[in-house]
PDB file of C-alpha atoms and ligand atoms in Angstrom:
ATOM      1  CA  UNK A  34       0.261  23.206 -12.673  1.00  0.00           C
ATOM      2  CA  UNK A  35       0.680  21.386  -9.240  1.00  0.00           C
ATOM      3  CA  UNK A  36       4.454  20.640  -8.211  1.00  0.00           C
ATOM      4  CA  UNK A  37       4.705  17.151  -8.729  1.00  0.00           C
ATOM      5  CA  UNK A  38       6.933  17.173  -5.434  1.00  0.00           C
ATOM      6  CA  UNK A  39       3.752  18.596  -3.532  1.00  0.00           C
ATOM      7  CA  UNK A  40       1.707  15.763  -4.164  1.00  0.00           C
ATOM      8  CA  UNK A  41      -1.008  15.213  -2.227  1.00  0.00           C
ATOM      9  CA  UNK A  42      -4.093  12.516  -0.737  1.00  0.00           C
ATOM     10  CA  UNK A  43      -6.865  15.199  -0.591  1.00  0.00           C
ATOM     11  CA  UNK A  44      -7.765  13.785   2.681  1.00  0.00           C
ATOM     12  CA  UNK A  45      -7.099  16.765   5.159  1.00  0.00           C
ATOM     13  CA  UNK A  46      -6.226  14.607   8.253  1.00  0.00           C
ATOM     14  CA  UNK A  47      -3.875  12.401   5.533  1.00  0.00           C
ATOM     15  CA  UNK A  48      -2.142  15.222   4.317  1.00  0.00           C
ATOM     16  CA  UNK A  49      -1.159  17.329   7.775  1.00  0.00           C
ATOM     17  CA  UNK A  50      -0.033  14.019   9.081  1.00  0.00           C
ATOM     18  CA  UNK A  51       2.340  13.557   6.074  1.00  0.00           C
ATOM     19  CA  UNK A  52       3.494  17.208   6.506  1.00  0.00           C
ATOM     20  CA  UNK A  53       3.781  17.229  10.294  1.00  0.00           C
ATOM     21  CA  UNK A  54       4.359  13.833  11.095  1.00  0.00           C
ATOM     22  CA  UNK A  55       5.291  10.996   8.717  1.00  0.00           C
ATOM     23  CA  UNK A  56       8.877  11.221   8.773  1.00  0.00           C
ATOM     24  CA  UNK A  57       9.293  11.285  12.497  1.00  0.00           C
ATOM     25  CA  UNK A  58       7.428   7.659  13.261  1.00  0.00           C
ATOM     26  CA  UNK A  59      10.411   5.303  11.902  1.00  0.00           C
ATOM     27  CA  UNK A  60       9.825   3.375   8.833  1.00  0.00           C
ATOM     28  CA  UNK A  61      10.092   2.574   5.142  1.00  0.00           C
ATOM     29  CA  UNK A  62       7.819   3.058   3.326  1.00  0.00           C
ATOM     30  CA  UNK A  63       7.767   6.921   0.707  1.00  0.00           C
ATOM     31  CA  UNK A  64       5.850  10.008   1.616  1.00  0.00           C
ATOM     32  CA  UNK A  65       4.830   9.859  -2.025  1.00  0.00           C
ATOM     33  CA  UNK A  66       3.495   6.011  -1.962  1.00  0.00           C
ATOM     34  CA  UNK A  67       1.701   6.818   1.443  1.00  0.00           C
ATOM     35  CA  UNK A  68      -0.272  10.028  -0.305  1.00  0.00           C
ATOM     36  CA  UNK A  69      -1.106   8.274  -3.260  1.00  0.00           C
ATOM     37  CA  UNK A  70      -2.275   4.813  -1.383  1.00  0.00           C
ATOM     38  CA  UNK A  71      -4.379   7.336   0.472  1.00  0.00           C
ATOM     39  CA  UNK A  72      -6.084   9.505  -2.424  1.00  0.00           C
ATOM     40  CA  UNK A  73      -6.483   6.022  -3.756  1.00  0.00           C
ATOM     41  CA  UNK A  74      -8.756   5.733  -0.963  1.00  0.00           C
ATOM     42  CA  UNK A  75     -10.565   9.080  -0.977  1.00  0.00           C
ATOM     43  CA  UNK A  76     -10.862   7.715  -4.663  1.00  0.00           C
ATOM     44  CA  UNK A  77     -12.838   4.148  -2.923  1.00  0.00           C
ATOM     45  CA  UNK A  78     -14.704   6.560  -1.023  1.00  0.00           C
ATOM     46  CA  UNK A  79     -15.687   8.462  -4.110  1.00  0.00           C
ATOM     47  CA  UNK A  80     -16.854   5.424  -5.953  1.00  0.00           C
ATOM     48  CA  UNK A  81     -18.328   3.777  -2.798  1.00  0.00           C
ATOM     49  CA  UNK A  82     -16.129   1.075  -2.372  1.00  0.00           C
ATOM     50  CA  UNK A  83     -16.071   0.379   1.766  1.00  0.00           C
ATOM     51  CA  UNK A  84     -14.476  -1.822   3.826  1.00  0.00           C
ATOM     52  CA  UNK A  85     -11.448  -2.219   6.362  1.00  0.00           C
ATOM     53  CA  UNK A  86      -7.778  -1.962   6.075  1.00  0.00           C
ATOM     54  CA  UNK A  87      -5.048  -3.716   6.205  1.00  0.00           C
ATOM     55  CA  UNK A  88      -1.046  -4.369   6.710  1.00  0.00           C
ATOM     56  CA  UNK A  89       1.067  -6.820   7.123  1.00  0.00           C
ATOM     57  CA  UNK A  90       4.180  -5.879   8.258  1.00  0.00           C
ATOM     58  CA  UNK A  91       3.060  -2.596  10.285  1.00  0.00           C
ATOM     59  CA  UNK A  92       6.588  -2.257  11.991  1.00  0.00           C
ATOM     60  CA  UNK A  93       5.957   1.142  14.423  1.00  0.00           C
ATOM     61  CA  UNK A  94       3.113   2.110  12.381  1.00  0.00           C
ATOM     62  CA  UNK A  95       4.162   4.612  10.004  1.00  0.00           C
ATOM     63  CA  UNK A  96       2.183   3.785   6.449  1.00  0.00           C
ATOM     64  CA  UNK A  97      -0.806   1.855   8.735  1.00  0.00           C
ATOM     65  CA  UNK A  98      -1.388   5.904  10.527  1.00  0.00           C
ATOM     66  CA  UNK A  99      -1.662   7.384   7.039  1.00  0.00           C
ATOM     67  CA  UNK A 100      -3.847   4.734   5.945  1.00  0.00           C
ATOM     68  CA  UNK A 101      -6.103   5.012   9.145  1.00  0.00           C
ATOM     69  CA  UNK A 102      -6.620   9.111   8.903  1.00  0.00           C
ATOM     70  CA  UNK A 103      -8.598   8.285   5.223  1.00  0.00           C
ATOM     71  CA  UNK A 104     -11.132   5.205   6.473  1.00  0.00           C
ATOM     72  CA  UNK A 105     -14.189   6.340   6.519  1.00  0.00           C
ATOM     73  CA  UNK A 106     -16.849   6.555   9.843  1.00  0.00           C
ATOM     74  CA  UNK A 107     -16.842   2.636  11.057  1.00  0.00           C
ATOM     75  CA  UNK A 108     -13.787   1.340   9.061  1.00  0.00           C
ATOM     76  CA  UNK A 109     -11.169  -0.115  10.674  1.00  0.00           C
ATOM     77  CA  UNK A 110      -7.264  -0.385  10.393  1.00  0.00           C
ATOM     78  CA  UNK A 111      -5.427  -3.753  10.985  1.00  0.00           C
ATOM     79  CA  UNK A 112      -1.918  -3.750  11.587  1.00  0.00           C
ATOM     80  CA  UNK A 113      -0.514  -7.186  11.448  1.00  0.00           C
ATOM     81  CA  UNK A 114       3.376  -8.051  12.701  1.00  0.00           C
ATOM     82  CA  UNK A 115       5.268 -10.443  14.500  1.00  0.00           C
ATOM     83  CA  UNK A 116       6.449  -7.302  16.448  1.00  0.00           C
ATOM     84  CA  UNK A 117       9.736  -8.984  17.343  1.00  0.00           C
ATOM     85  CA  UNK A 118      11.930  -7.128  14.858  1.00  0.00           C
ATOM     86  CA  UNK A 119      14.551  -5.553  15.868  1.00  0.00           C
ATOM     87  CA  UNK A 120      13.614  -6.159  19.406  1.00  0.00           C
ATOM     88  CA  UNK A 121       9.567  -6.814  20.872  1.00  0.00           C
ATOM     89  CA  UNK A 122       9.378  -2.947  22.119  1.00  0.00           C
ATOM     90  CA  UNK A 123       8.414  -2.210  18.602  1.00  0.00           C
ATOM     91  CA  UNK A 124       4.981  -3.651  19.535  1.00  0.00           C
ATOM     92  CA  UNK A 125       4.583  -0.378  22.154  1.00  0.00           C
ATOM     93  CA  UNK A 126       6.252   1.861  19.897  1.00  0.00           C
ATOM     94  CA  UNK A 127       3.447   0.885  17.240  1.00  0.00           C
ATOM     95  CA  UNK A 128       0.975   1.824  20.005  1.00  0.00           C
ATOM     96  CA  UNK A 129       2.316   4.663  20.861  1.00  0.00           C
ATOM     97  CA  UNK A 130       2.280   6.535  17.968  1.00  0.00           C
ATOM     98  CA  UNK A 131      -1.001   5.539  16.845  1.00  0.00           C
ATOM     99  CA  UNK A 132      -2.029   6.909  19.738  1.00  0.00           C
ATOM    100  CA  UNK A 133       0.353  10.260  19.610  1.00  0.00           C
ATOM    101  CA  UNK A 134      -1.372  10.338  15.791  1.00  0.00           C
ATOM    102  CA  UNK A 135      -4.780   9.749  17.054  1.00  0.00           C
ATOM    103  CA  UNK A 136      -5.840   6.736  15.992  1.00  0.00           C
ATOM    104  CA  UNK A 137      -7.993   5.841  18.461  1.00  0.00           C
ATOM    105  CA  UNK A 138      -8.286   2.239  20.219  1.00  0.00           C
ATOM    106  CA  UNK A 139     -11.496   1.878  18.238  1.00  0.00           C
ATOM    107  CA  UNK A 140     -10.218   2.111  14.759  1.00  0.00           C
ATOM    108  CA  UNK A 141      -6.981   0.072  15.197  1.00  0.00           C
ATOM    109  CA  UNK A 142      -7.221  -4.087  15.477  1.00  0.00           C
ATOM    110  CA  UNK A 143      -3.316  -4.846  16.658  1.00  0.00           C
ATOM    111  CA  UNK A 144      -2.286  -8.081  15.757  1.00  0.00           C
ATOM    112  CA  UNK A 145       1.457  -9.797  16.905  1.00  0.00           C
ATOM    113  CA  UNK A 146       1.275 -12.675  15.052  1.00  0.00           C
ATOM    114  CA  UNK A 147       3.055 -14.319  12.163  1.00  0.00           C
ATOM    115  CA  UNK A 148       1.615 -14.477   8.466  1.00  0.00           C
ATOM    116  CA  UNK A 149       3.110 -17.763   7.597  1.00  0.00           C
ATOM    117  CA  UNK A 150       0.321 -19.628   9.680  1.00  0.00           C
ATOM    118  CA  UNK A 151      -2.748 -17.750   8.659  1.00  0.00           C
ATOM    119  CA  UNK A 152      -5.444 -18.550   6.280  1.00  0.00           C
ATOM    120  CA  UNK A 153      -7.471 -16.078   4.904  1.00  0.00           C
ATOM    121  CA  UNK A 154     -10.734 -17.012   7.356  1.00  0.00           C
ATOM    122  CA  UNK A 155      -8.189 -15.967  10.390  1.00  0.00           C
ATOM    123  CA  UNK A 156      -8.190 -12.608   8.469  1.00  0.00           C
ATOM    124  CA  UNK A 157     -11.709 -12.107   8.173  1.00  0.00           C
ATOM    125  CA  UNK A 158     -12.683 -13.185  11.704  1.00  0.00           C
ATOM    126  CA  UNK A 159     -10.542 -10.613  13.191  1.00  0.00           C
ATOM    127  CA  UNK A 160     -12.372  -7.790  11.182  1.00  0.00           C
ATOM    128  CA  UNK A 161     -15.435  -9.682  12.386  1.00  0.00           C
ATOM    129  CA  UNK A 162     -16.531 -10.640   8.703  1.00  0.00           C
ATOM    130  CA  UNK A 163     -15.928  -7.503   7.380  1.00  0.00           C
ATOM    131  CA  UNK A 164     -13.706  -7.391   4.430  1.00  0.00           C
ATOM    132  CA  UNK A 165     -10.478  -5.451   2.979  1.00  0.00           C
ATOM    133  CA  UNK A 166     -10.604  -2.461   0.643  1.00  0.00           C
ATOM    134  CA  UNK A 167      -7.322  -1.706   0.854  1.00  0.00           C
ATOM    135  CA  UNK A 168      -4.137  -4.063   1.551  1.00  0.00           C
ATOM    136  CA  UNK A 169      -0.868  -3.122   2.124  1.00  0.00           C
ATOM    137  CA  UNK A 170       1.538  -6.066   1.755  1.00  0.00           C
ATOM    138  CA  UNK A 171       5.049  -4.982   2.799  1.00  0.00           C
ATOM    139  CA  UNK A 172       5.753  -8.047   5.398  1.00  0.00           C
ATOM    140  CA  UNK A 173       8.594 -10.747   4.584  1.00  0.00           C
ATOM    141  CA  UNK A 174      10.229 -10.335   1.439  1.00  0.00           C
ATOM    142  CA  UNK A 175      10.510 -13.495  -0.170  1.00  0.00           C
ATOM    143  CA  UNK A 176       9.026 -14.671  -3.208  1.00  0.00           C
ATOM    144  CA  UNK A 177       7.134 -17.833  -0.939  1.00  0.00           C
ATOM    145  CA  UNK A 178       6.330 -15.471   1.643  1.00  0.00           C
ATOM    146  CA  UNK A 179       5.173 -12.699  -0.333  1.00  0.00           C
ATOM    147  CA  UNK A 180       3.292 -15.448  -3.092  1.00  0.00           C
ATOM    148  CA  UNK A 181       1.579 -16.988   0.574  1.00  0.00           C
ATOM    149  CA  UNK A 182       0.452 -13.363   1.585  1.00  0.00           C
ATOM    150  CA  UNK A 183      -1.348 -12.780  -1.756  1.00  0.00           C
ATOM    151  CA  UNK A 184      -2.611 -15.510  -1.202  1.00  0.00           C
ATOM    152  CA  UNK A 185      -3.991 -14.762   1.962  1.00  0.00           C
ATOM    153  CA  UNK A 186      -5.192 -11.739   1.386  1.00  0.00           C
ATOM    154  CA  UNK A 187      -7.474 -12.008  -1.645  1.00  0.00           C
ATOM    155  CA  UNK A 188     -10.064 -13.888  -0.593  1.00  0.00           C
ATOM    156  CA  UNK A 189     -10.404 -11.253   2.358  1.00  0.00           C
ATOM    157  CA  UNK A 190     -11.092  -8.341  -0.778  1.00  0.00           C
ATOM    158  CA  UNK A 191     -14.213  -6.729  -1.232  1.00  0.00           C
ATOM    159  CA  UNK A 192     -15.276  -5.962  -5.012  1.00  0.00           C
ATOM    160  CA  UNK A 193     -13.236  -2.703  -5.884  1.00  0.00           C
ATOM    161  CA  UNK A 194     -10.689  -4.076  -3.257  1.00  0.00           C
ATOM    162  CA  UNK A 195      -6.729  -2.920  -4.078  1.00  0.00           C
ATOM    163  CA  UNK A 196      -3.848  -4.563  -3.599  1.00  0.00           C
ATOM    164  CA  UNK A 197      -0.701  -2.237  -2.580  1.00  0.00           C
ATOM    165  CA  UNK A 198       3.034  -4.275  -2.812  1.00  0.00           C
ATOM    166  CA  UNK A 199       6.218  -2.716  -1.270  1.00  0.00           C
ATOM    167  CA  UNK A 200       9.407  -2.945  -2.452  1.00  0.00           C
ATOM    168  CA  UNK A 201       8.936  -3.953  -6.081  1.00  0.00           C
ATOM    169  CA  UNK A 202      11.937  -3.661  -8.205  1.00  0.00           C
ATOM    170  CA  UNK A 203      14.400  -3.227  -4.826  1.00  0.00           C
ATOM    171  CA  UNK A 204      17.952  -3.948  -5.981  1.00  0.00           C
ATOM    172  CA  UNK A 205      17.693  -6.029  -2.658  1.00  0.00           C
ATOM    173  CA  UNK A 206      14.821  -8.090  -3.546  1.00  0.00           C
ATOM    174  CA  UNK A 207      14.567  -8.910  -6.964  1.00  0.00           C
ATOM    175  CA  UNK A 208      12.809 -11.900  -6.344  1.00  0.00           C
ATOM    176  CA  UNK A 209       9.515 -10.631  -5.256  1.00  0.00           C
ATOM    177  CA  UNK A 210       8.417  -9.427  -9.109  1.00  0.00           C
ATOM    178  CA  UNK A 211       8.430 -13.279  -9.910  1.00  0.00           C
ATOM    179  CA  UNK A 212       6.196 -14.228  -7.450  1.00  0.00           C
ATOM    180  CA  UNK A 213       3.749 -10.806  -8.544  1.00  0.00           C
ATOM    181  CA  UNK A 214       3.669 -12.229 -12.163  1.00  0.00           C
ATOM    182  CA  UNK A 215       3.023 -15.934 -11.078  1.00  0.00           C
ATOM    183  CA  UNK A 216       0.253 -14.331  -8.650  1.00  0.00           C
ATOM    184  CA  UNK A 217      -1.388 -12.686 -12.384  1.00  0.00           C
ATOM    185  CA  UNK A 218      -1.086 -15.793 -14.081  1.00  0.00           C
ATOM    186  CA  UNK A 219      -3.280 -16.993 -11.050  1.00  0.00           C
ATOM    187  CA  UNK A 220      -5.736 -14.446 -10.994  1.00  0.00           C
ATOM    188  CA  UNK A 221      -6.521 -13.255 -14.162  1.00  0.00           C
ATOM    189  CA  UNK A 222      -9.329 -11.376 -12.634  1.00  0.00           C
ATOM    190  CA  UNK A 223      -6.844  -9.139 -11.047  1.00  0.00           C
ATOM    191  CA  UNK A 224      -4.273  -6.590 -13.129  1.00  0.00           C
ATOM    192  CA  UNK A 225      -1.809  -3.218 -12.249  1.00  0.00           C
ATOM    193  CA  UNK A 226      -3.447  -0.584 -11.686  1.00  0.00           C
ATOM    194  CA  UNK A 227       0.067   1.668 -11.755  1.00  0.00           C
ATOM    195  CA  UNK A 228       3.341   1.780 -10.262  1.00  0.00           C
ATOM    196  CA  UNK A 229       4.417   4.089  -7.341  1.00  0.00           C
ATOM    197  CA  UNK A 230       7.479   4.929  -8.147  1.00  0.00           C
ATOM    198  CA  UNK A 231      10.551   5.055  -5.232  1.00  0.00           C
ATOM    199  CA  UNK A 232      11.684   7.825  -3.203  1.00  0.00           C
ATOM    200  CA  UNK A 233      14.964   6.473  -2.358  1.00  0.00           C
ATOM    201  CA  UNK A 234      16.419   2.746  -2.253  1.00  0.00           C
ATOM    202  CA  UNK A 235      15.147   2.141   1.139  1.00  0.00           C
ATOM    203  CA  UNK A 236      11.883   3.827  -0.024  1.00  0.00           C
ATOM    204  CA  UNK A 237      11.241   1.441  -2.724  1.00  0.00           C
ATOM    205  CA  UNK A 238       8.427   1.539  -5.435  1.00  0.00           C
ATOM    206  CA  UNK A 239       5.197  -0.024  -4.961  1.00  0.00           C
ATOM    207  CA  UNK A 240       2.686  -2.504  -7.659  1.00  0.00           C
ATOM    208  CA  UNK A 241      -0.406  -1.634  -6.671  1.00  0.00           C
ATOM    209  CA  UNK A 242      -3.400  -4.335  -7.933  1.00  0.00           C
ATOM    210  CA  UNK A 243      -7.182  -4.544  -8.512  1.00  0.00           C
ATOM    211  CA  UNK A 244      -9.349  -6.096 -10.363  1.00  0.00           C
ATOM    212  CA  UNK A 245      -9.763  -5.965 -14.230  1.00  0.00           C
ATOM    213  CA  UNK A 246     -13.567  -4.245 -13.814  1.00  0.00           C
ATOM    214  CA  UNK A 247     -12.227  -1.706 -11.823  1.00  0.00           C
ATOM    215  CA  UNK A 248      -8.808  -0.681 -13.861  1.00  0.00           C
ATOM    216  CA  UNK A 249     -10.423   2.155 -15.654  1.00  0.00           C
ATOM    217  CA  UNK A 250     -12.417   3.418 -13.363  1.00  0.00           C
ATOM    218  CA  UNK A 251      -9.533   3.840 -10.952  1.00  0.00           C
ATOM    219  CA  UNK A 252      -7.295   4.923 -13.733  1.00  0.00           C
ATOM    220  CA  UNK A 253      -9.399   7.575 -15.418  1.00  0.00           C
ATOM    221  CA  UNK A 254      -9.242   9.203 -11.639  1.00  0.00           C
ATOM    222  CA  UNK A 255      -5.741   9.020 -11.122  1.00  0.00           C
ATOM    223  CA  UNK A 256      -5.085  10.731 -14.774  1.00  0.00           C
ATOM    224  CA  UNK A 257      -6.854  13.392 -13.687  1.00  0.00           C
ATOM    225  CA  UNK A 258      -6.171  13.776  -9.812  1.00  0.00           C
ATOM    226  CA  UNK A 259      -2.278  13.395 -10.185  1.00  0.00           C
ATOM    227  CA  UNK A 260      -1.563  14.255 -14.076  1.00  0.00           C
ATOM    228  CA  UNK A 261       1.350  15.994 -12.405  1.00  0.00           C
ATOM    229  CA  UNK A 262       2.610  12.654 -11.012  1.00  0.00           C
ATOM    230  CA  UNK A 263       2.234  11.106 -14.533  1.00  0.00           C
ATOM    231  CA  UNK A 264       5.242   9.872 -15.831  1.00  0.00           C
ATOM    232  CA  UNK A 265       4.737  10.194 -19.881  1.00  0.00           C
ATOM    233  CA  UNK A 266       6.343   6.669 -20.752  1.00  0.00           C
ATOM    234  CA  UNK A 267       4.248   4.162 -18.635  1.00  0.00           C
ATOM    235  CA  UNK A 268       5.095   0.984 -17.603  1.00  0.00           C
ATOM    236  CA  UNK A 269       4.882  -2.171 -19.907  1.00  0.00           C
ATOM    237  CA  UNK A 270       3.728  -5.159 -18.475  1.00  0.00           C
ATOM    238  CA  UNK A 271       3.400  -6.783 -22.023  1.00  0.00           C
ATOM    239  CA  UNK A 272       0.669  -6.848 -22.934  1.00  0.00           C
ATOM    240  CA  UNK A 273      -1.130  -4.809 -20.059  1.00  0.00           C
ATOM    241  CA  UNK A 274       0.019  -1.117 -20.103  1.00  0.00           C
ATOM    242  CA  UNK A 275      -0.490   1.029 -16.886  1.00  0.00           C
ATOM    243  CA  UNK A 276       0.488   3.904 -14.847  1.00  0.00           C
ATOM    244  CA  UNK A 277       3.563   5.215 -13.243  1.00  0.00           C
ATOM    245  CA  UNK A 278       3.446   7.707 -10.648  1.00  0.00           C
ATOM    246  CA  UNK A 279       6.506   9.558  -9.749  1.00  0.00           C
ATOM    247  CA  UNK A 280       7.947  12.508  -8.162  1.00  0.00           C
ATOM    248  CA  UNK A 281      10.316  12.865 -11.393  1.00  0.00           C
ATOM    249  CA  UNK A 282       8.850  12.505 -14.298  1.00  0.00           C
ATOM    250  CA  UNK A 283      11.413  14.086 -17.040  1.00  0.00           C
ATOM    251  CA  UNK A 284      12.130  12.558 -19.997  1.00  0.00           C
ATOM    252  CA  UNK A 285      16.048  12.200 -21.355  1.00  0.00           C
ATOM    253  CA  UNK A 286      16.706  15.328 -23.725  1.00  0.00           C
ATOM    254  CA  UNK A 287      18.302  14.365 -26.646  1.00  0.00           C
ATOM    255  CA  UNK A 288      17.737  17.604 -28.923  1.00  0.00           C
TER     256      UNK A 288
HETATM  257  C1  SAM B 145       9.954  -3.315   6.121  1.00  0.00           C
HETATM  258  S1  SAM B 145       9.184  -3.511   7.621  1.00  0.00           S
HETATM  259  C2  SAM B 145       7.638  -2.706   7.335  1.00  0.00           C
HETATM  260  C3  SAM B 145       7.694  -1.209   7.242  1.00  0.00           C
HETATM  261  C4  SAM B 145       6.383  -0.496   7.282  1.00  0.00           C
HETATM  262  N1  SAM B 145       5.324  -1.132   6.537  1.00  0.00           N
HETATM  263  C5  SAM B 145       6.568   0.921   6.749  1.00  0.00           C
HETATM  264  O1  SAM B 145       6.058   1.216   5.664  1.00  0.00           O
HETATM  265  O2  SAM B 145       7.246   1.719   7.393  1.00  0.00           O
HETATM  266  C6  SAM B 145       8.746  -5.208   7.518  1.00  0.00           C
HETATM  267  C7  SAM B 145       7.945  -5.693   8.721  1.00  0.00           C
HETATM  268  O3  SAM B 145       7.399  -6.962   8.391  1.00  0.00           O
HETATM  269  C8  SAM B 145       7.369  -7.757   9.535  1.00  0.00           C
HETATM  270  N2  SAM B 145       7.317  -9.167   9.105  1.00  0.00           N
HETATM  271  C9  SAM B 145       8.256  -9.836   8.400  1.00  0.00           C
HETATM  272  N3  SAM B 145       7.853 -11.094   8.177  1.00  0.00           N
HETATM  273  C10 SAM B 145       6.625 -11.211   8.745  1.00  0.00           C
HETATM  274  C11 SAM B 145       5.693 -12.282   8.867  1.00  0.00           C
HETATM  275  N4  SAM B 145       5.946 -13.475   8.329  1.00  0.00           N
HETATM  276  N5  SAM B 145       4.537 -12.078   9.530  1.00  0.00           N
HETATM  277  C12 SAM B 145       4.273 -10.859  10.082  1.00  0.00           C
HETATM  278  N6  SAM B 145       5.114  -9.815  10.008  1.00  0.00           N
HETATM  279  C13 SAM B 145       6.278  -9.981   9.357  1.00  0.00           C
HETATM  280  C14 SAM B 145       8.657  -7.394  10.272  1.00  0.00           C
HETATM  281  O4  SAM B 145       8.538  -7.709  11.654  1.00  0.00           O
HETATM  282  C15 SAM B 145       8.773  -5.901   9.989  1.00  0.00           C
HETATM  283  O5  SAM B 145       8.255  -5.123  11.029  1.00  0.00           O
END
């Protein structure tokens, strides 16, 4: 059986990147959540779902890299951030390791600006009408902020599109579940696909989204690509049942 600690994307550039790499470009978000985001894309790739991707909140680029090394030939990365926090040299630092982690010019689309005055048609005509496969939303974490960036980035999703959230079910941000359940009772086209459970506090767990046609497809893959990942229990979203994926998945022994 594979050791649930060992878990891996299956995409060979993903995977030396989060061996070599990932932990020395500064950021937040798991090891674990970035190599199942990213076999969630080898998974698109395998069911032909194409398109871009996309971040906001990119910070110095560590999560955006690992999502970059699994696009496929012509897809994009966009890395959205107001690049100001905690001073504006994070906006080179980004650049700089994409470019020590060869992402090349090309396949990046940099963009310093703030989410709060976007609409979903600024989006799109920075991809240049393409659309969004895969979104990563780990930018300000309010419940309005993170209930305007849904909102901003579904209408940029192609069919088979997913929807990753950081930082659900932070002791710092307990918020941000409210405005992920008010965001389902808005689309009930869209559902949860599974959790990514956290590495640490800092590393947080992720929701990750799609829509309702796609749930078992997606599902019936990640059964069987990370079975070792599986915890048994699963989480309840009452009525909706789905997946949680963690690097610990014992049970309490009571015998
Ligand atoms: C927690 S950090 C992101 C970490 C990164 N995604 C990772 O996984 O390592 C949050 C980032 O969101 C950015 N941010 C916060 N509010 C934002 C907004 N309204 N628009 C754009 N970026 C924002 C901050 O500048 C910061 O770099």
């Amino acid at each position: 059986m594979t050791d649930p600690l060992e878990a891996r994307s299956g995409v060979a550039a993903v995977d030396r990147y989060l061996a070599e790499d990932y932990r020395t470009v500064p950021g937040m978000s798991s090891r674990f959540a970035a190599a199942i985001t990213c076999g969630l894309m080898r998974i698109q790739s395998r069911l032909g779902v194409t398109g871009d991707v996309a971040e906001i909140g990119a910070f110095e680029g560590r999560f955006l890299i690992a999502l970059a090394h699994a696009l496929a030939p012509g897809e994009r990365a966009l890395g959205i951030d107001r690049f100001d926090w905690p001073t504006p040299a994070v906006l080179d630092r980004f650049e700089e390791n994409c470019r020590r982690h060869a992402i090349a010019p090309e396949r990046r689309i940099t963009w310093k600006a703030d989410t709060a005055g976007m609409r979903p048609q600024d989006v799109t005509a920075r991809l240049g009408g393409g659309l969004v496969r895969l979104f990563h939303i780990d930018g300000e974490h309010t419940r309005a902020a993170l209930t305007h960036d849904l909102e901003l980035a579904t209408p940029v999703m192609c069919d088979g599109g997913i929807l990753v959230l950081d930082d659900m079910l932070h002791p710092g941000y307990p918020t941000l579940v409210l405005a992920v359940h008010e965001y389902l009772q808005r689309y009930p086209e869209m559902t949860v696909l599974c959790i990514i459970d956290r590495e640490s506090v800092v590393a947080a767990s992720k929701f990750v989204l799609c829509g309702r046609e796609w749930f078992e497809r997606y599902e019936a893959v990640l059964l069987e690509d990370y079975k070792a990942n599986i915890w048994p229990m699963g989480a309840n979203f009452e009525p909706h049942w789905c997946l949680v994926l963690s690097l610990d998945t014992a049970l309490p022994d009571f015998s």
